[in-house]
Amino acid sequence: MGSAAVSFAPMARMQLELLAPAATLATGRVAIQAGADALYIGPPQFGARYRAANSLDDIATLAQEAHLFDVRVYATLNTLLYDSELKAAERMAWALHECGVDALIVQDMAFAQMHLPPVELHASTQADCRTPEKVQFLERCGFSRIILARELPPAAIARIRQCTSVELEAFVHGALCVCYSGQCYLSEYLGARSANRGQCAQPCRLPYTLTTLDGLPLACDQHLLSLCDLDRSDHLEQLIQAGISSFKIEGRLKDAAYVQNITAFYRQRIDTLIARNPSLARRSTGHVQIDFEPDPALTFSRPRIPYLLEPRPQGLACRHSPKSMGEPLGPIAGLEGNRIIIATRRPLHAGDGLVIVSGTKTSGLRVERAHGNTVEVRQLPREIRPGDEVYRNANVEARRTLVPARVHRSIAARITLQEAMNAGGYDLVLEDESGHRCSMRLSPHLEPACNADSQRTVWAKQLGQSHDARVQIASVRIEVKSPPFLPIARVNALRRDLVDMLIAVRMAHVPQPRTALREPAQYPASLPTDYRLNVTNKLAQNFYRAHGVANAPLVPQGFVRANGAKELMRTKYCVRYELGLCPRQNPAERANDLRLRGASRPLRLSFDCARCEMVVRPDEG
């Protein structure tokens, strides 16, 4: 297995970026090896995944190692800030710049008012980036990239692309938030843990009971707000045509095996598109060798959907379980004591983990013994019946392939021994696929070889090796008629010195930030100007005032908890549609409000059918 062949051709016009998560330094290293063009990583503070914080030393190390392959590193400073944190956030931005990060991903507009280092600003999806007006506004405010809402179909992305020149990034894989990112106040309302502060308790993954306002049950004890996982691997070409250049994998809380598997999977998909279209190219460099068959089902995986890239389907929610289901095996064909016969042709192994869906319940089992399509478990749950669907969420044999040694990345270089121009002697030249060039002048007084052909073979063989796995000598050229005689150890030493010089040059090469010019910008009148601006500090308030929002409200702590938010979330996902109760599906239905129970406080569901959106509100009835 491997990616596209090594080439020294000039870069193509449109560069595509595969953006992978780095929970830790180790995970980031795995992502680089598996083919990521860029990484996003959380710093010690102010990241929206507080459990994925990293030291500045680790971030600096990762940035240096990433830049060897022209891989960019983006730091996530994407929480809302309080006034007491503004100075610390500004100092963190400078510290991250000194670490070598290439961009800051931010939600809080306070950063646009700070004195920042020369580093790109990327508008987080938490900044609610889903309309042409919002994207135009952010571009004029100096953002180099906009991370779009997951809900946008290609047609909506294309409309944004037509009226802006800023880079557009889109999620293509991983967990889905049920509502528009940055506009969810459910966790804060139910448990005083703000998603916009990086503390989401994920109440959308809890089981709920849905009733009419009169109390008639419609669905009991189901995970009605828990969406399936995103998988747009079959729609990458659509996204490219719509204007996406950065493809983001969600998962800063996922392990290294997940990151390796999913990054390698998308690396192969994107390389296939690049090989077919000469106008496309990778943003980073280095030949990626993938020595296993990547498959999203091998690692953490709920059922996967492209979400709203296709006509709205039912089955967007994982109503039975919010946990990893893994790969579908097939239905139960028979039960014999503690043995389960599964209608599958996939090989099964002792130690595999199974998930069985029985009605609205799921059961997790570990395989004790396996023979053909029959497995034996320690104890069979009572509710399991023939016909129940079986999934495998742990494949012990497949997981053995997911080790760092199964992926490798190297820089392709060619080395040439040639006559020195106008000076006599010889030049030894090393040039890599990016055009970086190192050379070494050899003395004109070297002893000529007695046997030119034999010495040519020695030079070619020894120069073709490399002591550093990060550099692959793709070709050797001996462009002298009679190579000089040197002991093999001396030839090897020259080659090692050249390779070390090349690595030093590449390590020192840091991409320059793109210049994002700030222009006068008026905040769009079509966008909300209430608490949904997410203004929690004076700098952000000043930002909006400077852009035309005279009464930008400063939202105090506890505002949402005290019923200050009339909307806790707004979502393109609709429970009525999911359950077949939508008036568009059945004209006899009415879009009356419904009630959700199961959390610490009851919730009310309203339906904005004109926009095809569902709204979750506090239930004040």
Coordinates of C-alpha atoms in Angstrom, one line a residue:
M1 CA 0.0 0.0 0.0
G2 CA 1.2 3.6 -0.6
S3 CA 0.4 7.0 -1.8
A4 CA 1.1 8.7 -5.2
A5 CA 4.5 8.3 -6.7
V6 CA 7.3 10.7 -5.8
S7 CA 7.6 13.6 -8.2
F8 CA 9.8 16.6 -8.5
A9 CA 7.3 18.5 -10.7
P10 CA 6.2 22.1 -9.7
M11 CA 3.3 22.4 -7.3
A12 CA -0.1 22.5 -8.9
R13 CA -2.5 25.4 -8.7
M14 CA -4.9 24.3 -6.0
Q15 CA -3.3 22.8 -2.9
L16 CA -5.4 20.5 -0.8
E17 CA -4.8 20.1 2.9
L18 CA -5.6 17.1 5.1
L19 CA -6.0 18.4 8.6
A20 CA -5.6 15.9 11.4
P21 CA -6.1 16.1 15.2
A22 CA -3.2 15.9 17.7
A23 CA -4.3 15.0 21.2
T24 CA -0.7 14.7 22.2
L25 CA 2.8 15.0 20.8
A26 CA 2.8 11.3 20.2
T27 CA -0.5 11.4 18.3
G28 CA 0.7 14.3 16.2
R29 CA 3.8 12.4 15.2
V30 CA 1.6 9.5 14.1
A31 CA -0.6 11.8 12.1
I32 CA 2.5 13.3 10.3
Q33 CA 3.7 9.8 9.4
A34 CA 0.2 8.8 8.2
G35 CA 0.1 11.7 5.7
A36 CA -1.4 14.8 7.4
D37 CA -0.8 18.1 5.7
A38 CA -1.6 20.0 8.8
L39 CA -2.3 19.4 12.5
Y40 CA -4.4 21.1 15.1
I41 CA -3.4 20.9 18.8
G42 CA -4.6 22.3 22.1
P43 CA -2.3 24.5 24.2
P44 CA -2.2 24.5 28.0
Q45 CA -5.1 26.9 28.2
F46 CA -8.1 28.2 26.2
G47 CA -8.7 25.2 24.0
A48 CA -12.3 23.8 23.5
R49 CA -11.1 20.3 24.5
Y50 CA -9.8 20.9 28.0
R51 CA -8.8 17.3 28.3
A52 CA -6.5 17.6 25.2
A53 CA -4.1 20.3 26.5
N54 CA -0.4 20.1 25.7
S55 CA 2.7 21.8 27.1
L56 CA 4.4 24.5 25.1
D57 CA 7.5 22.4 24.9
D58 CA 5.6 19.5 23.2
I59 CA 4.0 21.9 20.8
A60 CA 7.3 23.4 19.9
T61 CA 8.8 19.9 19.3
L62 CA 5.8 19.0 17.1
A63 CA 6.0 22.2 15.1
Q64 CA 9.7 21.6 14.4
E65 CA 9.1 18.0 13.3
A66 CA 6.1 18.9 11.3
H67 CA 7.9 21.6 9.3
L68 CA 10.4 19.1 8.1
F69 CA 7.6 17.9 5.8
D70 CA 6.0 21.3 5.3
V71 CA 3.2 20.2 7.6
R72 CA 1.5 23.2 9.3
V73 CA 0.5 23.3 13.0
Y74 CA -2.5 25.2 14.2
A75 CA -3.2 25.9 17.9
T76 CA -6.7 25.9 19.2
L77 CA -7.5 29.0 21.3
N78 CA -11.2 28.5 20.6
T79 CA -13.0 29.1 23.9
L80 CA -14.7 32.3 25.1
L81 CA -12.7 34.4 27.4
Y82 CA -13.5 36.4 30.5
D83 CA -11.9 39.8 31.2
S84 CA -9.6 38.3 33.8
E85 CA -8.2 36.0 31.1
L86 CA -7.5 38.4 28.3
K87 CA -3.9 39.2 29.2
A88 CA -3.1 35.5 29.7
A89 CA -4.7 34.6 26.3
E90 CA -2.6 37.3 24.6
R91 CA 0.6 36.0 26.2
M92 CA -0.4 32.5 25.2
A93 CA -0.7 33.6 21.6
W94 CA 2.8 35.0 21.6
A95 CA 4.2 31.9 23.3
L96 CA 2.6 29.7 20.6
H97 CA 4.1 31.9 17.9
E98 CA 7.5 31.4 19.5
C99 CA 6.8 27.7 19.5
G100 CA 6.5 27.8 15.7
V101 CA 2.7 27.4 15.2
D102 CA 1.4 28.6 11.9
A103 CA -2.1 29.8 12.9
L104 CA -4.4 30.3 15.9
I105 CA -7.9 28.9 15.7
V106 CA -10.2 31.3 17.6
Q107 CA -13.8 31.8 18.5
D108 CA -13.7 34.9 20.7
M109 CA -13.5 38.1 18.7
A110 CA -11.4 39.6 21.5
F111 CA -8.4 38.1 19.6
A112 CA -9.1 40.5 16.7
Q113 CA -8.6 43.4 19.2
M114 CA -5.4 42.1 20.8
H115 CA -1.8 42.9 19.9
L116 CA -0.9 39.6 18.3
P117 CA 2.3 38.2 16.7
P118 CA 2.4 37.8 12.9
V119 CA 0.4 34.6 12.8
E120 CA -2.7 33.7 10.9
L121 CA -6.1 33.8 12.5
H122 CA -8.6 31.0 11.6
A123 CA -12.2 31.5 12.5
S124 CA -13.3 28.4 14.4
T125 CA -16.5 26.7 13.5
Q126 CA -17.5 27.8 17.0
A127 CA -17.8 31.3 15.5
D128 CA -21.0 30.1 13.7
C129 CA -19.7 30.3 10.2
R130 CA -22.6 29.3 8.0
T131 CA -23.7 32.2 5.8
P132 CA -22.0 34.2 3.0
E133 CA -22.6 37.4 5.0
K134 CA -20.8 36.0 8.1
V135 CA -17.8 34.7 6.1
Q136 CA -17.4 38.0 4.2
F137 CA -17.5 39.9 7.5
L138 CA -14.8 37.6 9.1
E139 CA -12.6 37.9 6.1
R140 CA -12.7 41.7 6.2
C141 CA -11.9 41.5 9.9
G142 CA -8.5 39.9 9.1
F143 CA -9.2 36.1 9.3
S144 CA -7.1 34.0 6.8
R145 CA -9.4 31.0 7.0
I146 CA -13.0 30.2 7.9
I147 CA -14.0 26.8 9.3
L148 CA -17.5 26.3 8.0
A149 CA -20.4 24.8 9.9
R150 CA -20.9 21.1 9.3
E151 CA -24.4 21.5 8.2
L152 CA -23.6 23.2 4.9
P153 CA -24.2 21.3 1.7
P154 CA -22.0 21.8 -1.4
A155 CA -24.4 24.4 -2.9
A156 CA -24.3 26.6 0.2
I157 CA -20.5 26.3 0.3
A158 CA -20.3 27.2 -3.4
R159 CA -22.3 30.4 -2.7
I160 CA -19.8 31.3 0.0
R161 CA -16.9 30.6 -2.3
Q162 CA -18.3 32.9 -5.0
C163 CA -18.3 35.9 -2.7
T164 CA -15.1 35.4 -0.7
S165 CA -11.5 34.7 -1.4
V166 CA -10.6 33.4 2.1
E167 CA -9.5 29.8 2.6
L168 CA -12.5 27.5 3.5
E169 CA -12.1 24.5 5.7
A170 CA -14.7 21.8 6.3
F171 CA -15.1 18.8 8.6
V172 CA -15.1 15.5 6.7
H173 CA -14.9 12.9 9.5
G174 CA -15.7 12.3 13.1
A175 CA -18.2 13.1 15.8
L176 CA -21.1 15.4 15.0
C177 CA -22.6 18.1 17.2
V178 CA -26.3 18.0 16.9
C179 CA -26.6 21.8 16.6
Y180 CA -24.8 24.7 15.0
S181 CA -21.4 24.9 16.6
G182 CA -21.0 27.8 19.0
Q183 CA -24.7 28.2 19.4
C184 CA -25.3 25.3 21.8
Y185 CA -26.1 26.3 25.4
L186 CA -27.7 23.0 26.5
S187 CA -24.7 21.7 28.6
E188 CA -24.5 25.1 30.3
Y189 CA -28.3 25.2 31.0
L190 CA -28.5 21.6 32.3
G191 CA -25.2 21.3 34.2
A192 CA -23.4 24.7 34.3
R193 CA -20.7 23.4 31.9
S194 CA -20.4 25.6 28.9
A195 CA -19.5 24.1 25.5
N196 CA -18.2 27.5 24.5
R197 CA -15.7 27.3 27.4
G198 CA -14.5 23.9 26.4
Q199 CA -16.5 22.0 29.1
C200 CA -19.3 20.4 27.2
A201 CA -20.9 17.5 29.2
Q202 CA -22.4 16.1 26.0
P203 CA -26.1 16.0 27.2
C204 CA -27.0 15.3 23.5
R205 CA -25.6 11.8 24.0
L206 CA -28.1 11.0 26.9
P207 CA -31.3 9.0 26.6
Y208 CA -34.5 10.9 26.5
T209 CA -38.3 10.3 26.4
L210 CA -40.2 12.2 23.9
T211 CA -43.8 13.2 24.5
T212 CA -46.5 15.5 23.3
L213 CA -47.2 18.5 25.5
D214 CA -50.2 16.5 26.8
G215 CA -47.9 13.7 27.9
L216 CA -48.5 11.1 25.2
P217 CA -45.2 9.2 24.8
L218 CA -43.8 9.0 21.3
A219 CA -40.3 7.5 22.0
C220 CA -39.1 6.2 25.3
D221 CA -35.6 6.1 26.7
Q222 CA -33.8 6.7 23.4
H223 CA -30.7 8.8 22.4
L224 CA -32.8 11.1 20.4
L225 CA -30.3 13.9 20.1
S226 CA -27.2 11.7 19.5
L227 CA -26.1 12.0 15.9
C228 CA -24.2 9.3 14.0
D229 CA -20.6 10.1 13.0
L230 CA -19.7 12.1 10.0
D231 CA -18.0 10.4 7.0
R232 CA -17.7 12.4 3.7
S233 CA -15.0 10.3 2.2
D234 CA -17.2 9.6 -0.9
H235 CA -18.0 13.3 -1.3
L236 CA -14.5 14.9 -1.4
E237 CA -14.7 15.8 -5.0
Q238 CA -18.0 17.6 -4.5
L239 CA -16.4 19.6 -1.7
I240 CA -13.4 20.5 -3.8
Q241 CA -15.6 21.7 -6.6
A242 CA -17.6 23.8 -4.1
G243 CA -14.5 25.5 -2.9
I244 CA -13.1 23.5 0.1
S245 CA -9.3 23.3 0.3
S246 CA -8.9 22.0 3.9
F247 CA -10.4 18.7 5.0
K248 CA -10.6 18.3 8.7
I249 CA -10.8 15.1 10.8
E250 CA -12.5 15.6 14.2
G251 CA -10.9 13.8 17.1
R252 CA -8.6 15.6 19.6
L253 CA -9.9 13.2 22.3
K254 CA -9.2 10.1 20.1
D255 CA -6.2 7.8 20.5
A256 CA -3.2 7.3 18.2
A257 CA -4.7 4.2 16.5
Y258 CA -7.8 6.2 15.5
V259 CA -5.7 9.1 14.2
Q260 CA -3.4 6.9 12.2
N261 CA -6.2 4.8 10.7
I262 CA -8.4 7.7 9.7
T263 CA -5.6 10.0 8.5
A264 CA -4.2 7.2 6.3
F265 CA -7.7 6.5 4.9
Y266 CA -8.2 10.1 3.8
R267 CA -4.6 10.4 2.6
Q268 CA -5.3 7.6 0.1
R269 CA -8.6 9.1 -0.9
I270 CA -7.2 12.6 -1.5
D271 CA -4.1 11.3 -3.3
T272 CA -6.4 9.4 -5.7
L273 CA -8.2 12.6 -6.6
I274 CA -4.9 14.4 -7.0
A275 CA -3.5 11.7 -9.3
R276 CA -6.6 12.1 -11.5
N277 CA -6.5 15.9 -11.7
P278 CA -3.3 17.7 -12.5
S279 CA -4.7 21.0 -11.2
L280 CA -4.7 19.7 -7.7
A281 CA -1.7 19.1 -5.3
R282 CA -0.9 18.3 -1.7
R283 CA -0.1 21.2 0.6
S284 CA 2.8 19.3 2.4
T285 CA 5.6 17.2 1.1
G286 CA 7.1 13.8 1.7
H287 CA 6.3 10.3 0.4
V288 CA 3.8 8.4 2.6
Q289 CA 4.1 4.6 2.8
I290 CA 1.0 3.0 4.3
D291 CA 1.6 -0.7 5.1
F292 CA -1.9 -1.7 6.0
E293 CA -5.5 -1.3 4.7
P294 CA -7.0 1.7 6.4
D295 CA -10.7 1.3 7.3
P296 CA -12.8 3.6 9.5
A297 CA -14.6 0.6 11.0
L298 CA -11.3 -0.6 12.6
T299 CA -11.3 2.2 15.2
F300 CA -13.9 4.1 17.2
S301 CA -17.0 4.5 14.9
R302 CA -20.6 5.1 15.4
P303 CA -22.7 4.5 12.3
R304 CA -21.4 6.9 9.7
I305 CA -23.3 9.3 7.5
P306 CA -22.4 12.1 5.1
Y307 CA -24.9 14.2 7.1
L308 CA -26.6 16.9 4.9
L309 CA -24.6 16.5 1.7
E310 CA -27.4 14.3 0.3
P311 CA -31.2 14.8 0.4
R312 CA -32.3 14.7 4.0
P313 CA -32.5 11.1 5.1
Q314 CA -33.9 9.5 8.2
G315 CA -31.5 7.6 10.5
L316 CA -29.3 10.6 11.3
A317 CA -29.4 9.7 15.0
C318 CA -27.8 6.8 16.9
R319 CA -31.0 6.2 18.9
H320 CA -29.9 2.9 20.4
S321 CA -26.5 3.9 21.8
P322 CA -24.1 6.9 21.7
K323 CA -21.1 4.5 21.9
S324 CA -18.9 3.1 19.2
M325 CA -20.8 0.4 17.2
G326 CA -17.9 -0.5 14.8
E327 CA -18.4 -2.6 11.7
P328 CA -21.7 -4.2 10.9
L329 CA -21.4 -8.0 10.8
G330 CA -24.9 -9.1 10.0
P331 CA -27.9 -10.5 11.9
I332 CA -28.0 -13.3 14.4
A333 CA -28.8 -16.5 12.5
G334 CA -29.2 -18.8 15.6
L335 CA -28.6 -19.2 19.3
E336 CA -27.2 -22.3 21.0
G337 CA -26.6 -21.9 24.7
N338 CA -23.8 -19.4 25.1
R339 CA -23.0 -19.6 21.4
I340 CA -24.2 -17.0 18.8
I341 CA -24.3 -17.9 15.1
I342 CA -23.9 -14.7 13.0
A343 CA -24.8 -14.5 9.4
T344 CA -21.4 -13.1 8.3
R345 CA -18.5 -14.0 6.2
R346 CA -16.0 -11.9 8.1
P347 CA -13.5 -13.8 10.2
L348 CA -14.1 -13.7 13.9
H349 CA -11.6 -13.9 16.7
A350 CA -11.4 -14.6 20.4
G351 CA -11.1 -11.2 22.1
D352 CA -13.3 -9.4 19.6
G353 CA -15.9 -6.9 21.0
L354 CA -19.5 -7.2 19.8
V355 CA -22.4 -4.9 20.0
I356 CA -25.9 -6.5 19.6
V357 CA -28.9 -4.2 18.9
S358 CA -32.2 -5.7 20.4
G359 CA -35.0 -3.3 19.8
T360 CA -34.1 -0.1 21.6
K361 CA -31.4 -1.8 23.8
T362 CA -27.8 -2.6 23.0
S363 CA -25.6 -5.3 24.6
G364 CA -21.8 -5.3 24.6
L365 CA -20.1 -8.7 24.6
R366 CA -16.6 -10.1 24.5
V367 CA -15.9 -13.2 22.3
E368 CA -14.3 -16.0 24.4
R369 CA -14.0 -18.4 21.5
A370 CA -14.6 -18.2 17.8
H371 CA -15.0 -20.9 15.1
G372 CA -16.2 -19.8 11.6
N373 CA -19.3 -17.7 12.0
T374 CA -20.0 -19.0 15.5
V375 CA -18.8 -17.3 18.7
E376 CA -19.0 -18.2 22.3
V377 CA -19.6 -15.6 25.0
R378 CA -19.5 -15.8 28.8
Q379 CA -23.1 -15.0 29.3
L380 CA -25.9 -14.4 26.8
P381 CA -28.2 -11.4 27.7
R382 CA -31.8 -12.4 27.9
E383 CA -33.2 -9.9 25.4
I384 CA -31.0 -11.2 22.5
R385 CA -33.0 -12.9 19.7
P386 CA -32.4 -14.2 16.2
G387 CA -32.5 -11.4 13.7
D388 CA -30.9 -8.9 16.0
E389 CA -28.1 -6.9 14.2
V390 CA -24.5 -7.6 15.3
Y391 CA -21.6 -5.1 15.1
R392 CA -18.0 -5.5 16.0
N393 CA -16.5 -2.5 17.8
A394 CA -13.1 -4.3 18.6
N395 CA -11.3 -6.4 16.0
V396 CA -8.2 -7.7 17.8
E397 CA -6.5 -8.9 14.6
A398 CA -7.1 -5.7 12.7
R399 CA -5.9 -3.6 15.7
R400 CA -2.6 -5.3 15.5
T401 CA -2.0 -3.6 12.1
L402 CA -2.5 -0.2 13.7
V403 CA 1.0 0.4 15.0
P404 CA 3.2 3.4 14.1
A405 CA 5.7 1.1 12.3
R406 CA 3.0 0.5 9.6
V407 CA 3.2 4.1 8.3
H408 CA 6.3 6.0 7.3
R409 CA 7.0 9.3 5.7
S410 CA 10.1 10.4 4.0
I411 CA 11.4 13.3 1.9
A412 CA 12.5 12.3 -1.7
A413 CA 15.9 13.6 -2.7
R414 CA 18.3 13.1 -5.6
I415 CA 22.1 13.3 -5.2
T416 CA 24.5 14.2 -8.0
L417 CA 28.2 14.0 -8.4
Q418 CA 29.3 16.5 -11.0
E419 CA 32.2 18.5 -12.3
A420 CA 32.8 21.8 -10.5
M421 CA 32.2 24.7 -12.8
N422 CA 35.2 26.9 -13.5
A423 CA 37.2 25.6 -10.5
G424 CA 38.2 22.1 -11.1
G425 CA 37.3 19.3 -8.7
Y426 CA 33.8 18.0 -8.0
D427 CA 30.5 19.1 -6.5
L428 CA 28.3 16.8 -4.6
V429 CA 24.7 18.2 -4.7
L430 CA 21.6 17.0 -2.8
E431 CA 18.2 18.4 -3.9
D432 CA 14.9 17.4 -2.5
E433 CA 11.4 17.3 -3.9
S434 CA 10.7 20.9 -2.7
G435 CA 13.7 22.4 -4.4
H436 CA 15.8 22.7 -1.2
R437 CA 19.5 22.3 -2.3
C438 CA 22.7 21.6 -0.4
S439 CA 26.1 21.1 -2.0
M440 CA 29.7 20.3 -1.0
R441 CA 32.8 21.1 -3.0
L442 CA 35.4 18.2 -3.2
S443 CA 39.1 18.9 -3.7
P444 CA 40.4 18.9 -7.3
H445 CA 43.4 17.0 -6.0
L446 CA 41.6 13.8 -5.2
E447 CA 43.3 10.7 -6.6
P448 CA 41.5 9.4 -9.8
A449 CA 40.2 5.8 -9.6
C450 CA 42.2 3.1 -11.4
N451 CA 38.9 1.4 -12.5
A452 CA 36.4 4.1 -13.4
D453 CA 33.5 1.7 -13.8
S454 CA 34.1 0.0 -10.5
Q455 CA 34.4 3.3 -8.7
R456 CA 31.2 4.6 -10.4
T457 CA 29.4 1.6 -9.0
V458 CA 30.8 2.3 -5.5
W459 CA 29.7 6.0 -5.6
A460 CA 26.2 5.1 -6.9
K461 CA 25.6 2.4 -4.3
Q462 CA 26.9 4.4 -1.3
L463 CA 25.2 7.7 -2.2
G464 CA 21.9 5.8 -2.7
Q465 CA 21.7 4.9 1.0
S466 CA 20.6 7.1 3.9
H467 CA 21.3 7.0 7.6
D468 CA 18.2 9.0 8.3
A469 CA 14.8 7.4 7.5
R470 CA 13.3 10.8 7.0
V471 CA 15.2 11.2 3.7
Q472 CA 14.8 8.8 0.9
I473 CA 17.5 9.0 -1.9
A474 CA 15.2 8.5 -4.9
S475 CA 17.9 8.8 -7.5
V476 CA 21.7 9.1 -7.9
R477 CA 23.4 10.7 -10.8
I478 CA 27.2 10.3 -11.5
E479 CA 27.9 13.0 -14.1
V480 CA 31.6 12.7 -14.2
K481 CA 33.5 10.5 -16.6
S482 CA 36.0 9.2 -14.1
P483 CA 34.9 9.4 -10.4
P484 CA 37.7 10.1 -7.9
F485 CA 38.8 7.4 -5.6
L486 CA 37.5 7.6 -2.0
P487 CA 37.2 5.0 0.6
I488 CA 33.6 3.8 1.2
A489 CA 33.6 5.2 4.7
R490 CA 34.5 8.6 3.3
V491 CA 31.8 8.5 0.7
N492 CA 29.3 7.6 3.4
A493 CA 30.4 10.4 5.6
L494 CA 30.0 12.9 2.8
R495 CA 26.5 11.7 2.1
R496 CA 25.6 11.8 5.8
D497 CA 26.8 15.4 6.1
L498 CA 24.7 16.4 3.1
V499 CA 21.6 14.7 4.4
D500 CA 22.1 16.4 7.8
M501 CA 22.5 19.7 6.0
L502 CA 19.3 19.2 4.1
I503 CA 17.3 18.3 7.3
A504 CA 18.7 21.5 9.0
V505 CA 17.6 23.6 6.0
R506 CA 14.1 22.1 6.0
M507 CA 13.8 22.4 9.8
A508 CA 14.6 26.1 9.6
H509 CA 12.2 26.7 6.8
V510 CA 9.0 28.0 8.4
P511 CA 6.1 28.9 6.2
Q512 CA 5.3 32.7 6.2
P513 CA 1.8 33.6 7.3
R514 CA -0.5 34.8 4.6
T515 CA -1.2 38.4 4.8
A516 CA -4.8 39.1 5.7
L517 CA -5.8 42.7 5.2
R518 CA -8.3 44.2 7.5
E519 CA -10.9 46.3 5.9
P520 CA -13.8 48.4 7.2
A521 CA -16.6 45.9 7.9
Q522 CA -20.1 46.4 9.1
Y523 CA -21.6 43.5 11.1
P524 CA -24.4 42.1 8.9
A525 CA -27.9 43.2 9.8
S526 CA -29.3 39.7 9.0
L527 CA -27.3 38.1 11.9
P528 CA -28.3 37.9 15.6
T529 CA -27.1 40.7 17.9
D530 CA -28.3 39.2 21.2
Y531 CA -26.7 36.7 23.6
R532 CA -25.8 34.5 20.6
L533 CA -23.0 36.9 19.8
N534 CA -21.2 35.1 22.7
V535 CA -19.7 38.3 24.1
T536 CA -18.1 37.5 27.5
N537 CA -15.5 40.2 27.7
K538 CA -15.0 43.9 27.1
L539 CA -12.6 43.5 24.1
A540 CA -15.2 41.4 22.2
Q541 CA -17.8 43.9 23.1
N542 CA -15.6 46.7 21.7
F543 CA -15.0 44.6 18.6
Y544 CA -18.7 44.5 17.8
R545 CA -19.3 48.1 18.7
A546 CA -16.5 49.1 16.3
H547 CA -18.3 47.1 13.6
G548 CA -21.7 48.6 14.0
V549 CA -23.4 46.7 16.9
A550 CA -24.0 49.5 19.3
N551 CA -25.7 47.4 21.9
A552 CA -23.7 44.2 21.9
P553 CA -24.7 42.5 25.2
L554 CA -22.1 41.4 27.6
V555 CA -23.3 37.9 28.7
P556 CA -22.5 37.3 32.4
Q557 CA -21.7 34.0 34.0
G558 CA -24.9 32.1 34.9
F559 CA -27.0 33.9 32.2
V560 CA -28.0 30.7 30.4
R561 CA -28.6 28.8 33.6
A562 CA -31.0 31.5 34.8
N563 CA -33.2 31.0 31.7
G564 CA -31.6 33.9 30.0
A565 CA -31.3 32.0 26.7
K566 CA -34.6 31.5 24.9
E567 CA -32.9 29.1 22.5
L568 CA -30.6 26.4 23.9
M569 CA -29.8 25.1 20.5
R570 CA -31.0 25.3 16.9
T571 CA -30.4 22.4 14.6
K572 CA -30.9 21.1 11.1
Y573 CA -31.6 17.7 12.6
C574 CA -35.3 17.2 13.4
V575 CA -36.8 14.6 15.7
R576 CA -40.1 14.8 14.0
Y577 CA -38.5 14.0 10.6
E578 CA -36.4 11.2 12.3
L579 CA -39.6 9.5 13.7
G580 CA -41.7 10.0 10.6
L581 CA -43.8 12.8 12.2
C582 CA -42.9 15.6 9.9
P583 CA -45.8 17.4 8.1
R584 CA -43.8 17.2 4.9
Q585 CA -43.7 13.4 5.2
N586 CA -47.3 13.1 6.3
P587 CA -49.7 16.0 5.7
A588 CA -51.9 14.7 8.6
E589 CA -49.2 15.6 11.1
R590 CA -48.9 19.0 12.7
A591 CA -45.6 20.6 13.8
N592 CA -46.8 21.1 17.3
D593 CA -44.2 21.5 20.1
L594 CA -43.0 18.4 21.9
R595 CA -41.3 17.8 25.2
L596 CA -38.1 15.9 26.1
R597 CA -37.6 14.4 29.5
G598 CA -34.6 12.6 31.0
A599 CA -32.2 15.4 31.7
S600 CA -32.1 17.4 35.0
R601 CA -34.6 19.9 33.5
P602 CA -37.3 19.3 31.0
L603 CA -36.8 20.6 27.4
R604 CA -39.2 21.9 24.8
L605 CA -38.9 21.2 21.1
S606 CA -40.2 23.8 18.6
F607 CA -40.1 23.4 14.8
D608 CA -39.2 26.1 12.4
C609 CA -40.5 24.4 9.3
A610 CA -39.9 27.3 7.0
R611 CA -36.1 26.9 7.6
C612 CA -36.4 23.1 8.2
E613 CA -34.8 23.6 11.7
M614 CA -35.6 22.3 15.2
V615 CA -35.2 24.5 18.2
V616 CA -34.5 23.2 21.8
R617 CA -35.8 25.6 24.5
P618 CA -36.2 25.7 28.2
D619 CA -39.6 24.1 29.1
E620 CA -41.2 26.8 31.2
G621 CA -44.7 25.1 31.0

